[in-house]
Amino acid sequence: MKSRVHLFDTTLRDGAQTSGIDFSLEDKCLVARMLDEFGIDYVEGGYPGANPLDDAFFAQKRTRRAAFTAFGMTKRPGVSVSNDPGIAALLAVPADAICFVAKSWDYHVHVALGTTLEENLDGIRRSVEAAAARGREVLVDCEHFFDGYKANPDYARACALAASEAGARWVVLCDTNGGTLPHEVERIVGELTAHVPGDRLGIHAHDDTGQAVANSLAAVRAGVRQIQGTLNGIGERCGNANLITLIGTLKLKPDYADHFEIGVPDAKLRELTTLSRAFDEVLNRAPNRHAPYVGVSAFATKAGIHASALMKDPRTYEHVEPEAVGNRRRVLVSDQAGKSNLIAELARFGIAADRDDPRVDRLLAEVKEREARGFAYEAADASLELLARRILGGVPNYFDVQSFRVMVERRYNAIGELVTVSEATVKVQVGDHVVFSAAEGNGPVNALDGALRKDLGGYQPLIADLELVDFKVRILNGGTGATTRVLIESKDGDENRWFTIGVSENIIDASFQALMDSIVYKLVKSGASLVA
């Protein structure tokens, strides 16, 4: 019989400490719903009483299936439970569970709390008893447990026992500084299970040495049955254990899948990539292309010899099937590519091609020549597809940009502020009609994009939902006259995303190439036909 491992998400509490991330109330409600529907067992929403946002979030229960969890400190030294405002705030909210954070390192008890070791133990017991008496499931996060255990194992163990004996459902062992290694976690957890049953222990790992996922798995091997983590591993400093990676491993790797089960059903596992990228969309940041299981490059192969083997049997270079987590295989075309890579990518684009077709050789030569000039098609598959279709199948000449001009003016405005204004004009021929368009923008590329898409005649409805979501510039060699590579990420109203590229010694020209490809790619995918 498989043992149940419970997943506890702290994205909305510990993850909210990530530098540059600020959740709105709407964000928190959306993320809680995503986690709840995915099969996560506990959703920790924040710290009631700490700020107005968390107070508003805890005004009502935000989950239907998952245990809605509030976070707070154990009672203050020298204050009774009934007179502690923090405890009162926790007990007042409609939470299914309360997670207390408690000091378990004697050094922190003396320095941070400024109290005695026994007073700290008493605070743990009384806080747990108060919450349990109100019918709440209780968790205690033993902060700095592993550092504390290494410094004073008897006291760290006493903290865990105090929480367990007072009625805590879960005693969570925290690697708060993220400095513990997997073999240490496994040894310490194994020793503790002689005193606290493993099915009442959890692990909360930080990633300061890149070990958070490994430490969580080591703890499971040693007996713990709850893992705390965050979506995409966000968190303070270097982040927390990545629940996305952990779910993939727990569900797909036999050493875990054969012995443990989690609340995420198989059908939801196939939505793991969607969950990860949807969360990045909430954060308004580009997904990590190299993330395990769910990254765009997680199942990407670049070398020609690898691609050839993949075409024969994907198991030669894939540790799991990408479809199992909702991802897909990508065979990259680059200056290192062989014909196998190119044929595989053409098939993905829906372009039929024979290996012996001389146009395929011409396309491969063109790709390699362009990459020598600075193009990087492995990062811009939309531009690669357009290049392939132009050589192999043809791309309609939807419109022709006859000329464009971009001006940047730095001046004082009417109220005496120094401002920089960009303006672009574009002359475009669409069918038999020539159109002049102009637009202003907060930068030259923004202005050029606005002018180019301002009036494309009958094609306008097809690009109305086109949006540029990311713009990256890389200088390929030194000096002010250096070659510049521009990579643009675009999306449409159906959340389709694609990457296009441009290379030139002129950054505006490089940007224009990428912009043109983005629009043309959208028209091709929309099935646009030529207009008069």
mmCIF file of C-alpha atoms in Angstrom, residues 146 150 179-189 215:
data_model
loop_
_atom_site.group_PDB
_atom_site.id
_atom_site.type_symbol
_atom_site.label_atom_id
_atom_site.label_comp_id
_atom_site.label_asym_id
_atom_site.label_seq_id
_atom_site.Cartn_x
_atom_site.Cartn_y
_atom_site.Cartn_z
ATOM 1 C CA PHE A 146 18.358 21.714 11.056
ATOM 2 C CA LYS A 150 23.249 20.494 14.625
ATOM 3 C CA GLY A 179 22.333 25.555 3.927
ATOM 4 C CA THR A 180 21.670 21.928 4.893
ATOM 5 C CA LEU A 181 22.667 19.149 2.497
ATOM 6 C CA PRO A 182 20.552 16.099 1.534
ATOM 7 C CA HIS A 183 22.600 13.545 3.495
ATOM 8 C CA GLU A 184 22.262 15.735 6.602
ATOM 9 C CA VAL A 185 18.503 16.057 6.129
ATOM 10 C CA GLU A 186 18.098 12.311 5.724
ATOM 11 C CA ARG A 187 20.167 11.548 8.829
ATOM 12 C CA ILE A 188 18.502 14.136 11.078
ATOM 13 C CA VAL A 189 14.962 13.256 9.981
ATOM 14 C CA ASN A 215 16.358 17.973 0.544
#
